[in-house]
């Protein structure tokens, strides 16, 4: 993800990464969603609205294990991404 962020910056594309909060120390542009799946589910819609408000052109989101609430999180993210994954 960091390589994609750097490539986008080089090409003038405003991009950001989203994921579990502890991952922020590894990425230059980052929005933390929380650390538990419950926090992530609670914060995901706010984070997606923030992307729109701040004019991000791309967002890279780490995958979550699709078990239990993680399945719902991944379903929502896949829909938001138009089912585009890397």
Coordinates of C-alpha atoms in Angstrom, one line a residue:
X1 CA 0.0 0.0 0.0
X2 CA 2.8 2.4 0.8
X3 CA 4.3 1.9 -2.7
X4 CA 0.9 2.7 -4.2
X5 CA 0.6 5.8 -2.1
X6 CA 4.0 6.9 -3.2
X7 CA 3.3 6.2 -6.9
X8 CA 0.0 8.2 -6.7
X9 CA 1.8 11.1 -5.0
X10 CA 4.4 11.1 -7.8
X11 CA 1.6 11.1 -10.4
X12 CA -0.4 13.9 -8.6
X13 CA -3.2 11.6 -7.4
X14 CA -4.6 12.3 -3.9
X15 CA -4.8 9.0 -2.2
X16 CA -5.1 7.6 1.3
X17 CA -4.9 4.3 3.1
X18 CA -7.5 3.1 5.6
X19 CA -7.2 0.2 8.1
X20 CA -6.8 -0.7 11.7
X21 CA -5.5 2.2 13.7
X22 CA -2.2 0.6 14.6
X23 CA -1.2 0.5 11.0
X24 CA -0.9 4.3 10.8
X25 CA 2.7 4.3 11.9
X26 CA 3.6 2.4 8.7
X27 CA 1.8 4.6 6.1
X28 CA 2.3 8.3 5.1
X29 CA -1.4 9.1 4.3
X30 CA -3.7 7.1 6.6
X31 CA -7.1 7.2 8.3
X32 CA -7.6 4.8 11.2
X33 CA -10.8 3.0 11.5
X34 CA -10.3 1.5 14.9
X35 CA -8.7 -1.7 16.1
X36 CA -11.6 -4.0 16.7
X37 CA -14.1 -5.1 14.1
X38 CA -16.9 -3.4 16.1
X39 CA -15.0 -0.1 16.0
X40 CA -14.3 -0.5 12.3
X41 CA -17.9 -1.2 11.5
X42 CA -19.0 1.8 13.6
X43 CA -16.4 4.2 11.9
X44 CA -16.5 3.0 8.3
X45 CA -19.3 5.3 7.0
X46 CA -17.8 8.3 8.6
X47 CA -14.4 7.5 7.1
X48 CA -15.9 7.0 3.6
X49 CA -17.7 10.4 3.9
X50 CA -14.4 12.0 5.0
X51 CA -12.8 10.6 1.8
X52 CA -15.4 12.5 -0.3
X53 CA -15.1 15.7 1.8
X54 CA -11.3 15.8 1.5
X55 CA -11.3 15.1 -2.2
X56 CA -9.4 11.8 -2.2
X57 CA -9.3 10.2 -5.6
X58 CA -8.2 6.8 -4.4
X59 CA -8.4 4.9 -1.1
X60 CA -6.4 1.7 -0.3
X61 CA -8.1 -0.4 2.4
X62 CA -6.6 -3.4 4.0
X63 CA -8.6 -6.5 3.9
X64 CA -10.4 -7.8 6.9
X65 CA -11.1 -11.5 7.6
X66 CA -14.6 -12.1 6.2
X67 CA -15.9 -13.9 9.3
X68 CA -18.8 -12.6 11.4
X69 CA -18.9 -8.8 11.3
X70 CA -15.7 -8.9 9.2
X71 CA -17.9 -10.3 6.4
X72 CA -20.2 -7.3 6.6
X73 CA -17.3 -4.8 6.7
X74 CA -15.7 -6.4 3.6
X75 CA -19.1 -6.5 1.8
X76 CA -19.5 -2.7 2.4
X77 CA -16.0 -2.0 1.3
X78 CA -16.3 -4.1 -1.8
X79 CA -19.5 -2.2 -2.8
X80 CA -17.9 1.2 -2.1
X81 CA -14.9 0.2 -4.3
X82 CA -17.1 -1.0 -7.1
X83 CA -15.6 -4.5 -6.5
X84 CA -12.1 -3.3 -7.6
X85 CA -9.3 -4.9 -5.6
X86 CA -5.6 -5.1 -6.0

